[in-house]
Tab-separated table of C-alpha atoms in Angstrom:
chain	number	residue	atom	x	y	z
P	20	MET	CA	3.211	-6.671	-81.518
P	21	LYS	CA	1.965	-3.192	-81.411
P	22	VAL	CA	2.966	-0.754	-79.026
P	23	ALA	CA	1.234	2.547	-78.382
P	24	ILE	CA	2.869	5.588	-76.553
P	25	ILE	CA	0.612	8.458	-75.614
P	26	GLY	CA	2.876	11.713	-75.185
P	27	CYS	CA	5.928	12.189	-76.889
P	28	THR	CA	7.166	13.779	-73.560
P	29	HIS	CA	10.663	13.030	-71.891
P	30	ALA	CA	9.501	9.949	-70.778
P	31	GLY	CA	7.865	8.945	-74.059
P	32	ILE	CA	10.915	9.646	-76.037
P	33	ALA	CA	13.125	7.511	-73.671
P	34	ALA	CA	10.527	4.519	-73.911
P	35	MET	CA	10.836	4.738	-77.599
P	36	LYS	CA	14.342	4.815	-77.891
P	37	GLN	CA	14.597	1.540	-75.510
P	38	ILE	CA	12.104	-0.232	-77.517
P	39	LEU	CA	13.708	0.483	-80.598
P	40	LYS	CA	16.833	-0.661	-79.091
P	41	TYR	CA	15.535	-3.877	-77.083
P	42	TYR	CA	12.627	-5.102	-79.236
P	43	PRO	CA	13.540	-3.977	-82.828
P	44	GLY	CA	10.703	-5.539	-84.309
P	45	THR	CA	8.198	-3.539	-82.460
P	46	GLU	CA	5.375	-1.825	-84.511
P	47	ILE	CA	5.777	1.563	-82.444
P	48	THR	CA	2.750	4.433	-82.647
P	49	VAL	CA	3.294	7.686	-80.957
P	50	TYR	CA	0.223	10.118	-80.195
P	51	GLU	CA	1.501	13.873	-79.647
P	52	ARG	CA	-0.772	16.737	-79.367
P	53	HIS	CA	2.027	19.431	-80.107
P	54	ALA	CA	4.290	19.627	-83.450
P	55	ASP	CA	7.417	19.848	-81.516
P	56	ILE	CA	8.966	17.315	-78.978
P	57	SER	CA	11.594	17.229	-76.040
P	58	TYR	CA	11.236	20.867	-74.987
P	59	MET	CA	13.452	21.432	-71.886
P	60	SER	CA	11.494	24.003	-70.068
P	61	CYS	CA	14.738	25.247	-68.403
P	62	GLY	CA	14.883	26.660	-72.105
P	63	THR	CA	12.493	29.823	-71.316
P	64	TYR	CA	14.862	31.589	-68.852
P	65	LEU	CA	18.067	30.604	-70.888
P	66	HIS	CA	16.385	31.983	-73.963
P	67	LEU	CA	14.965	35.353	-72.311
P	68	GLY	CA	18.616	35.894	-70.663
P	69	GLY	CA	20.209	35.325	-73.848
P	70	THR	CA	21.966	32.391	-72.966
P	71	ILE	CA	20.595	30.606	-76.046
P	72	LYS	CA	19.546	32.406	-79.136
P	73	ASP	CA	16.611	30.581	-80.455
P	74	LEU	CA	14.106	28.037	-78.168
P	75	ASP	CA	14.859	25.095	-80.988
P	76	GLN	CA	17.944	24.754	-79.592
P	77	ALA	CA	16.378	23.405	-76.116
P	78	LEU	CA	14.796	20.619	-78.271
P	79	TYR	CA	17.166	17.316	-78.160
P	80	ALA	CA	14.891	15.349	-80.473
P	81	ASN	CA	13.095	15.835	-83.810
P	82	PRO	CA	10.081	13.622	-84.689
P	83	THR	CA	11.735	12.781	-88.151
P	84	GLU	CA	14.543	10.755	-86.539
P	85	PHE	CA	12.089	8.274	-85.329
P	86	SER	CA	9.970	8.418	-88.233
P	87	GLU	CA	12.961	7.324	-90.520
P	88	GLN	CA	13.518	4.496	-87.862
P	89	GLY	CA	9.862	3.287	-88.612
P	90	VAL	CA	7.812	4.846	-85.893
P	91	HIS	CA	4.449	5.991	-86.700
P	92	MET	CA	4.780	9.571	-85.359
P	93	ARG	CA	1.272	11.189	-85.115
P	94	MET	CA	1.723	14.643	-84.443
P	95	ARG	CA	-0.827	16.991	-83.583
P	96	TYR	CA	-3.133	14.275	-82.361
P	97	ASP	CA	-5.265	14.556	-79.326
P	98	VAL	CA	-5.893	11.324	-77.598
P	99	ILE	CA	-9.730	11.417	-76.715
P	100	LYS	CA	-10.342	7.768	-75.464
P	101	VAL	CA	-8.404	4.741	-74.091
P	102	ASP	CA	-10.395	1.620	-74.031
P	103	ALA	CA	-7.989	-0.569	-71.644
P	104	ASP	CA	-10.187	-3.755	-71.957
P	105	LYS	CA	-10.614	-3.774	-75.775
P	106	HIS	CA	-6.824	-2.306	-76.198
P	107	THR	CA	-8.051	0.476	-78.284
P	108	ILE	CA	-7.429	4.291	-78.670
P	109	MET	CA	-9.625	7.014	-80.190
P	110	ALA	CA	-7.550	9.898	-81.211
P	111	GLN	CA	-8.422	13.339	-83.261
P	112	ASP	CA	-6.193	14.580	-86.021
P	113	LEU	CA	-5.915	18.572	-84.798
P	114	GLN	CA	-5.482	19.586	-88.296
P	115	THR	CA	-8.117	17.548	-90.261
P	116	LYS	CA	-10.565	17.266	-87.071
P	117	GLU	CA	-10.944	13.377	-88.042
P	118	MET	CA	-11.528	10.831	-85.741
P	119	HIS	CA	-9.142	7.866	-85.579
P	120	THR	CA	-9.487	4.300	-83.904
P	121	ASP	CA	-6.330	2.447	-83.312
P	122	HIS	CA	-5.305	-0.786	-81.499
P	123	TYR	CA	-2.544	-1.690	-79.174
P	124	ASP	CA	-0.716	-4.935	-77.629
P	125	LYS	CA	1.149	-2.711	-74.970
P	126	LEU	CA	0.223	1.059	-74.082
P	127	ILE	CA	2.998	3.342	-72.320
P	128	MET	CA	1.063	6.639	-70.757
P	129	ALA	CA	3.933	9.299	-71.188
P	130	THR	CA	1.100	12.194	-70.761
P	131	GLY	CA	3.165	13.916	-68.303
P	132	SER	CA	1.584	16.606	-66.214
P	133	ILE	CA	-0.644	20.148	-66.358
P	134	THR	CA	-0.251	23.313	-64.995
P	135	ALA	CA	-1.995	23.806	-61.956
P	136	ILE	CA	-3.525	27.171	-62.173
P	137	PRO	CA	-4.348	28.747	-59.036
P	138	ALA	CA	-7.915	30.097	-58.720
P	139	ILE	CA	-6.857	33.861	-58.686
P	140	PRO	CA	-9.437	36.172	-59.849
P	141	GLY	CA	-8.066	37.814	-63.110
P	142	VAL	CA	-5.921	34.897	-63.917
P	143	GLU	CA	-7.336	34.604	-67.472
P	144	ASN	CA	-5.958	38.284	-68.087
P	145	PRO	CA	-4.000	38.031	-71.276
P	146	LYS	CA	-1.412	40.061	-69.405
P	147	VAL	CA	-0.928	37.206	-67.050
P	148	MET	CA	1.227	34.252	-68.607
P	149	LEU	CA	2.279	30.665	-68.197
P	150	CYS	CA	5.959	29.191	-68.424
P	151	LYS	CA	5.553	25.444	-68.972
P	152	THR	CA	5.602	24.569	-72.492
P	153	CYS	CA	7.629	25.912	-75.567
P	154	GLU	CA	4.660	27.703	-77.045
P	155	GLN	CA	4.305	29.609	-73.834
P	156	ALA	CA	7.890	30.467	-73.631
P	157	GLN	CA	7.818	31.826	-76.991
P	158	GLN	CA	4.920	33.977	-75.961
P	159	LEU	CA	6.616	35.162	-72.880
P	160	TYR	CA	9.711	36.198	-75.093
P	161	GLU	CA	7.649	38.132	-77.707
P	162	ALA	CA	5.508	39.672	-74.732
P	163	ALA	CA	8.646	40.895	-72.936
P	164	LYS	CA	9.663	42.997	-76.135
P	165	THR	CA	7.339	45.461	-74.902
P	166	ALA	CA	6.786	45.084	-71.474
P	167	HIS	CA	9.425	46.364	-68.985
P	168	HIS	CA	8.183	45.618	-65.456
P	169	ILE	CA	7.394	42.211	-64.892
P	170	ALA	CA	5.548	40.461	-61.873
P	171	ILE	CA	6.697	36.917	-61.297
P	172	VAL	CA	4.607	34.896	-58.840
P	173	GLY	CA	5.974	31.876	-57.480
P	174	GLY	CA	9.341	31.608	-55.947
P	175	GLY	CA	10.573	28.073	-56.539
P	176	TYR	CA	13.061	27.121	-59.134
P	177	SER	CA	11.098	28.417	-62.323
P	178	GLY	CA	10.401	31.872	-60.569
P	179	VAL	CA	14.106	32.388	-59.423
P	180	GLU	CA	15.331	31.536	-62.651
P	181	LEU	CA	12.896	33.534	-64.693
P	182	ALA	CA	13.882	36.498	-62.690
P	183	GLU	CA	17.460	36.070	-63.248
P	184	GLY	CA	16.627	35.714	-67.404
P	185	TYR	CA	14.278	38.979	-67.508
P	186	VAL	CA	16.798	41.120	-65.187
P	187	LYS	CA	19.619	40.057	-67.936
P	188	SER	CA	17.362	41.028	-70.621
P	189	GLY	CA	17.014	44.500	-69.375
P	190	HIS	CA	13.608	44.295	-67.481
P	191	THR	CA	12.591	45.251	-63.921
P	192	VAL	CA	11.362	42.305	-62.046
P	193	THR	CA	9.209	42.007	-58.654
P	194	LEU	CA	9.044	38.422	-57.519
P	195	PHE	CA	5.814	37.281	-55.362
P	196	GLN	CA	6.380	34.265	-53.079
P	197	ARG	CA	3.411	32.859	-51.023
P	198	GLY	CA	5.554	31.277	-48.101
P	199	PRO	CA	8.421	33.109	-46.099
P	200	HIS	CA	11.320	31.422	-48.163
P	201	LEU	CA	12.020	30.878	-51.645
P	202	VAL	CA	12.751	27.404	-53.149
P	203	ASN	CA	11.362	26.010	-49.608
P	204	GLU	CA	10.675	22.552	-51.098
P	205	TYR	CA	14.444	22.011	-51.807
P	206	LEU	CA	16.154	24.671	-49.359
P	207	ASP	CA	16.170	25.293	-45.593
P	208	PRO	CA	15.887	29.007	-44.611
P	209	GLN	CA	19.693	29.696	-44.346
P	210	LEU	CA	20.410	29.016	-47.921
P	211	SER	CA	17.177	30.366	-49.238
P	212	GLN	CA	18.133	33.607	-47.627
P	213	ARG	CA	21.459	33.626	-49.330
P	214	ILE	CA	19.510	33.182	-52.548
P	215	GLU	CA	17.146	36.310	-51.730
P	216	ASP	CA	19.854	38.312	-50.499
P	217	LEU	CA	21.515	37.699	-54.211
P	218	LEU	CA	18.375	38.353	-56.102
P	219	THR	CA	18.259	41.476	-54.420
P	220	THR	CA	21.711	42.485	-54.842
P	221	LYS	CA	20.833	42.174	-58.668
P	222	GLY	CA	18.111	44.372	-58.512
P	223	ILE	CA	15.235	42.035	-58.163
P	224	THR	CA	12.305	43.152	-55.671
P	225	VAL	CA	11.494	40.149	-53.577
P	226	LYS	CA	8.250	39.855	-51.670
P	227	THR	CA	7.934	36.921	-49.389
P	228	ASN	CA	4.896	36.219	-47.601
P	229	ALA	CA	2.813	37.785	-50.242
P	230	GLN	CA	0.105	35.674	-51.649
P	231	VAL	CA	-1.595	37.366	-54.897
P	232	THR	CA	-5.138	37.685	-54.524
P	233	ALA	CA	-6.140	39.270	-57.880
P	234	PHE	CA	-5.235	40.463	-61.371
P	235	SER	CA	-7.138	43.422	-63.103
P	236	ASP	CA	-6.903	45.917	-65.803
P	237	THR	CA	-5.743	49.224	-65.062
P	238	ALA	CA	-7.184	52.640	-66.848
P	239	ASP	CA	-3.879	53.064	-68.774
P	240	ASN	CA	-3.863	49.277	-69.876
P	241	ARG	CA	-1.469	47.997	-67.390
P	242	LEU	CA	-1.955	44.952	-64.885
P	243	ARG	CA	-2.693	45.672	-61.392
P	244	VAL	CA	-1.667	42.885	-59.232
P	245	ASP	CA	-3.149	42.516	-55.459
P	246	THR	CA	-1.967	40.969	-52.656
P	247	ALA	CA	-3.634	41.069	-49.176
P	248	ASP	CA	-1.056	43.938	-48.103
P	249	THR	CA	-0.291	45.617	-51.318
P	250	THR	CA	-1.495	46.850	-54.827
P	251	GLU	CA	1.036	47.501	-57.749
P	252	THR	CA	1.131	47.773	-61.390
P	253	PHE	CA	2.987	45.916	-64.031
P	254	ASP	CA	3.021	45.386	-67.538
P	255	MET	CA	2.742	42.044	-67.341
P	256	ALA	CA	2.869	38.819	-64.930
P	257	VAL	CA	4.112	35.342	-65.178
P	258	ILE	CA	2.436	32.797	-63.050
P	259	CYS	CA	5.025	29.807	-61.973
P	260	PRO	CA	2.771	27.415	-60.138
P	261	GLY	CA	2.666	23.595	-59.489
P	262	VAL	CA	1.743	20.822	-61.725
P	263	VAL	CA	-0.592	17.787	-61.536
P	264	PRO	CA	-0.769	14.489	-63.307
P	265	GLN	CA	-2.471	14.264	-66.438
P	266	SER	CA	-3.878	11.071	-66.133
P	267	GLU	CA	-8.011	11.456	-66.980
P	268	LEU	CA	-7.607	9.231	-69.777
P	269	LEU	CA	-7.098	5.837	-67.670
P	270	ALA	CA	-9.357	7.072	-64.874
P	271	GLY	CA	-11.237	4.007	-63.459
P	272	GLN	CA	-9.053	1.825	-65.807
P	273	VAL	CA	-6.210	1.524	-63.498
P	274	ASN	CA	-5.211	2.590	-59.785
P	275	ARG	CA	-4.591	5.999	-59.313
P	276	THR	CA	-3.813	7.984	-56.257
P	277	GLU	CA	-5.833	10.767	-54.310
P	278	ARG	CA	-3.956	13.240	-56.424
P	279	GLY	CA	-4.672	11.432	-59.577
P	280	ALA	CA	-1.162	9.958	-59.903
P	281	ILE	CA	-1.358	6.457	-61.831
P	282	VAL	CA	-0.121	3.761	-59.324
P	283	THR	CA	3.227	1.574	-60.650
P	284	ASP	CA	5.144	-0.854	-59.628
P	285	ARG	CA	8.908	-0.872	-59.912
P	286	TYR	CA	8.792	-1.738	-63.210
P	287	MET	CA	6.637	0.904	-64.161
P	288	GLY	CA	3.800	-1.568	-64.867
P	289	THR	CA	0.228	-0.554	-63.641
P	290	SER	CA	-2.880	-2.518	-62.399
P	291	ASN	CA	-3.361	-3.342	-65.917
P	292	ALA	CA	-0.708	-6.090	-67.364
P	293	ASP	CA	-0.537	-4.321	-70.824
P	294	ILE	CA	-0.283	-0.781	-69.452
P	295	PHE	CA	2.877	1.108	-68.421
P	296	VAL	CA	3.286	4.677	-67.306
P	297	ALA	CA	6.304	7.150	-66.907
P	298	GLY	CA	7.105	10.596	-66.185
P	299	ASP	CA	5.066	13.379	-64.438
P	300	VAL	CA	2.078	11.292	-64.856
P	301	THR	CA	3.137	8.988	-61.893
P	302	GLU	CA	5.055	9.052	-58.528
P	303	VAL	CA	8.585	7.857	-57.770
P	304	LYS	CA	9.864	6.126	-54.803
P	305	PHE	CA	11.507	8.564	-52.603
P	306	ASN	CA	14.365	6.808	-50.917
P	307	PRO	CA	14.727	8.748	-47.729
P	308	THR	CA	11.102	7.953	-46.645
P	309	LYS	CA	10.871	4.779	-48.479
P	310	ASP	CA	7.562	6.142	-49.506
P	311	ARG	CA	5.854	7.246	-52.950
P	312	ALA	CA	5.895	10.796	-53.573
P	313	TYR	CA	4.962	13.177	-56.491
P	314	ILE	CA	8.145	14.925	-57.467
P	315	PRO	CA	7.788	16.007	-61.237
P	316	LEU	CA	11.409	16.312	-62.566
P	317	VAL	CA	12.723	15.788	-66.208
P	318	SER	CA	15.558	13.478	-64.522
P	319	HIS	CA	12.696	11.257	-63.025
P	320	ALA	CA	10.691	10.932	-66.195
P	321	ILE	CA	13.778	9.823	-68.511
P	322	ARG	CA	14.620	7.134	-66.241
P	323	GLN	CA	11.117	5.980	-65.834
P	324	GLY	CA	10.642	6.065	-69.608
P	325	ALA	CA	13.638	4.285	-70.280
P	326	LEU	CA	12.321	1.584	-67.504
P	327	ALA	CA	9.038	1.367	-69.157
P	328	GLY	CA	10.605	0.815	-72.722
P	329	ILE	CA	13.004	-2.041	-71.535
P	330	ASN	CA	10.164	-3.692	-69.202
P	331	ILE	CA	7.450	-3.651	-71.756
P	332	PHE	CA	7.490	-7.096	-73.006
P	333	ASP	CA	10.051	-8.512	-70.123
P	334	LYS	CA	10.396	-7.252	-66.721
P	335	ARG	CA	14.268	-7.043	-66.745
P	336	LEU	CA	15.025	-3.923	-64.720
P	337	GLY	CA	13.197	-2.313	-61.941
P	338	SER	CA	13.652	1.400	-60.581
P	339	ILE	CA	15.873	2.001	-57.547
P	340	GLY	CA	14.194	5.284	-56.506
P	341	THR	CA	14.944	8.575	-56.146
P	342	GLN	CA	16.669	11.348	-53.798
P	343	ALA	CA	15.236	14.070	-56.022
P	344	THR	CA	18.466	15.772	-56.583
P	345	THR	CA	18.237	19.049	-58.242
P	346	GLY	CA	19.983	22.215	-58.936
P	347	MET	CA	20.236	25.463	-60.839
P	348	LEU	CA	23.031	28.065	-61.869
P	349	ILE	CA	21.541	31.528	-60.778
P	350	PHE	CA	23.933	34.580	-61.325
P	351	ASP	CA	26.818	32.574	-61.326
P	352	GLN	CA	26.204	30.641	-58.072
P	353	THR	CA	25.646	26.887	-58.355
P	354	VAL	CA	22.773	25.674	-56.038
P	355	ALA	CA	22.447	21.868	-55.781
P	356	CYS	CA	19.891	19.956	-53.459
P	357	THR	CA	19.666	16.296	-52.854
P	358	GLY	CA	17.160	14.472	-50.499
P	359	MET	CA	15.106	15.858	-47.614
P	360	THR	CA	15.054	19.357	-45.911
P	361	LEU	CA	15.485	19.772	-42.146
P	362	ALA	CA	11.648	20.671	-42.347
P	363	ALA	CA	10.619	17.959	-44.646
P	364	ALA	CA	12.549	15.488	-42.333
P	365	LYS	CA	11.188	16.318	-39.221
P	366	ALA	CA	7.502	16.354	-41.165
P	367	ALA	CA	8.305	12.749	-41.650
P	368	SER	CA	9.338	11.974	-38.310
P	369	PHE	CA	12.635	11.678	-38.380
P	370	GLU	CA	14.858	13.078	-35.253
P	371	ALA	CA	16.595	15.423	-37.737
P	372	LYS	CA	19.217	17.825	-37.303
P	373	THR	CA	21.225	19.959	-39.860
P	374	ALA	CA	25.162	20.494	-39.582
P	375	PHE	CA	26.362	23.728	-41.599
P	376	TYR	CA	29.749	23.956	-43.129
P	377	GLU	CA	31.371	27.056	-44.897
P	378	GLY	CA	35.050	27.096	-46.153
P	379	ASN	CA	37.098	27.732	-49.104
P	380	TYR	CA	36.935	24.503	-51.363
P	381	ARG	CA	40.791	24.756	-51.822
P	382	PRO	CA	43.737	25.535	-50.244
P	383	ASP	CA	44.332	29.135	-49.634
P	384	PHE	CA	47.704	29.375	-51.315
P	385	MET	CA	46.053	28.697	-54.781
P	386	PRO	CA	45.779	31.564	-56.683
P	387	THR	CA	42.249	31.695	-56.253
P	388	THR	CA	39.689	29.895	-54.260
P	389	THR	CA	35.950	30.568	-53.088
P	390	LYS	CA	33.682	29.636	-50.363
P	391	VAL	CA	31.335	26.673	-50.330
P	392	SER	CA	28.454	26.286	-48.078
P	393	ILE	CA	26.860	23.261	-47.175
P	394	GLU	CA	23.848	22.100	-45.218
P	395	LEU	CA	23.710	18.296	-43.978
P	396	VAL	CA	20.610	17.032	-42.963
P	397	TYR	CA	20.724	13.683	-41.206
P	398	ASP	CA	19.052	11.398	-38.388
P	399	GLN	CA	20.358	11.494	-34.978
P	400	GLN	CA	19.011	8.307	-34.141
P	401	THR	CA	20.373	6.280	-37.141
P	402	ARG	CA	23.010	9.024	-38.112
P	403	LYS	CA	22.145	8.563	-41.637
P	404	VAL	CA	22.419	11.174	-44.277
P	405	LEU	CA	18.889	12.400	-45.143
P	406	GLY	CA	19.812	15.342	-47.527
P	407	GLY	CA	22.219	17.964	-48.184
P	408	GLN	CA	22.156	21.425	-50.161
P	409	LEU	CA	25.233	23.161	-51.414
P	410	MET	CA	25.515	26.692	-52.811
P	411	SER	CA	28.813	28.124	-54.192
P	412	ALA	CA	30.405	30.119	-57.048
P	413	HIS	CA	32.535	27.063	-57.389
P	414	GLU	CA	30.597	24.148	-59.232
P	415	VAL	CA	29.420	22.015	-56.634
P	416	SER	CA	26.610	20.164	-58.727
P	417	GLN	CA	28.408	16.922	-58.724
P	418	SER	CA	29.073	17.077	-55.014
P	419	ALA	CA	25.061	16.813	-54.821
P	420	ASN	CA	25.355	13.972	-57.045
P	421	THR	CA	27.827	12.354	-54.616
P	422	LEU	CA	25.279	12.894	-51.717
P	423	SER	CA	22.597	11.512	-53.700
P	424	VAL	CA	24.770	8.307	-53.611
P	425	VAL	CA	25.490	8.552	-49.964
P	426	ILE	CA	21.710	8.719	-49.498
P	427	GLN	CA	20.603	6.040	-51.687
P	428	ASN	CA	23.387	3.598	-49.896
P	429	GLY	CA	22.086	4.359	-46.420
P	430	ASN	CA	25.635	5.981	-45.532
P	431	THR	CA	26.120	7.840	-42.106
P	432	ILE	CA	27.486	11.021	-41.174
P	433	ASP	CA	30.582	8.866	-39.535
P	434	GLU	CA	30.834	7.080	-42.889
P	435	LEU	CA	30.648	10.492	-45.122
P	436	ALA	CA	33.335	12.103	-42.698
P	437	PHE	CA	36.185	9.819	-43.645
P	438	MET	CA	34.565	8.505	-47.225
P	439	ASP	CA	37.304	8.306	-49.836
P	440	MET	CA	37.595	11.266	-51.958
P	441	LEU	CA	40.585	12.332	-54.022
P	442	PHE	CA	42.831	15.472	-52.930
P	443	SER	CA	44.672	17.898	-55.189
P	444	PRO	CA	45.036	21.322	-54.349
P	445	ASN	CA	43.628	22.306	-57.732
P	446	PHE	CA	40.352	20.695	-56.565
P	447	ASP	CA	39.908	20.457	-52.877
P	448	GLU	CA	41.601	20.044	-49.646
P	449	PRO	CA	42.736	16.929	-48.101
P	450	PHE	CA	39.638	16.093	-46.661
P	451	ASN	CA	37.259	17.015	-48.972
P	452	TYR	CA	34.501	19.556	-48.007
P	453	LEU	CA	31.856	16.746	-48.063
P	454	ASN	CA	33.866	15.068	-45.623
P	455	LEU	CA	34.406	18.404	-43.599
P	456	ALA	CA	30.561	18.717	-43.618
P	457	ALA	CA	29.948	15.360	-42.074
P	458	GLN	CA	32.795	16.092	-39.495
P	459	VAL	CA	30.870	19.194	-38.115
P	460	ALA	CA	27.646	16.728	-37.797
P	461	VAL	CA	29.944	14.154	-36.088
P	462	ASP	CA	31.571	16.762	-33.913
P	463	GLN	CA	28.399	18.630	-32.754
P	464	GLU	CA	26.756	14.867	-32.051
P	465	HIS	CA	29.691	14.436	-29.550
P	466	GLY	CA	29.344	18.042	-28.108
P	467	TYR	CA	32.663	19.030	-29.678
P	468	ARG	CA	33.542	22.519	-30.970
P	469	ARG	CA	34.949	23.005	-34.395
P	470	ASN	CA	37.310	25.641	-35.672
P	471	ASN	CA	36.889	25.537	-39.257
């Protein structure tokens, strides 16, 4: 049996590994436009800030290792057409420009996403750059050698992380965010404001409610950035926009959403029995709402890719969905989130409320301790936990993973308040801070005042 994988993305690599494991006799052919694979986009800000010395360190796989296992790695090949009825692929060798036609029995689409470049006049200016691919990351690094004052457009995770990276490398940074709050897809205003305050204390100028309306050159060869209220000049700008699914190859051949994401079942199969899909080109089941949602994350892509590979010949294992758990380390502060924000929960028609807890992560008698801030989102009707956001100089990312499981299992604030968690003064209080956050929620539902 022949399996073709289009896109050696995180999802494509994960699928390939599972096919090699579960179906070792399969003939696998991979088509990939680029010469390198497996680039982690977080490598961009880590390289800019000096955490990693070379972008190659952000690559976790090499085409050669798969070629040595018998995979036909068609690197620098651009797939032009897929004929689902005939089970054929037409692709161009980008080096020789020759066209090739191949046949498959099963196909895995792992083409990922493309940058949704905003329709801003002047966005094509060479001083305006993007930050998605490894090649773009290298361009950013080289450009920053001669640029001092940098504008970053977009205050999501990528924009905030890039701002840190550039400040650490000695640059002056202004961050433009269209809405009123940074990282607003994952954080409610209280913790979002703390991130803004943190960036400001590190010398970053943060401008919220500032939609960039135009880019243009100045007479002295700098970059003019216009918003509705201001005009400023910079040496370069970096846009951190959203992404859209790259699914055009299968348009009209499998079911897609209005946004262009390919529709799959829980086994990553499509409306065509011989085509599977994984990664940013499709959606995920978002467990807090039980609905499908477009949430492009590496963690999702790898899991979906693995499922596509496992299920390609035998539907063995279905997806259990996601809570969209994310995190970042920004100026030594861990920010971790899972599930829904209060705004998202209300938009989904939940009778949602938040409980805010802040306290030291371990007893005061220990030589050192530091505060943990937690915002817990829950449904007042069912009392189920819907989301959680944490911020601390203490490493709290695994606590977000715990909350993810709580949401996955449908636990209530009452259950979380007394959920079994270890105690040692090295690690926490007799009641873990997640317990305490849930107890704040329970107390406020009963009308009690709590003294932390």
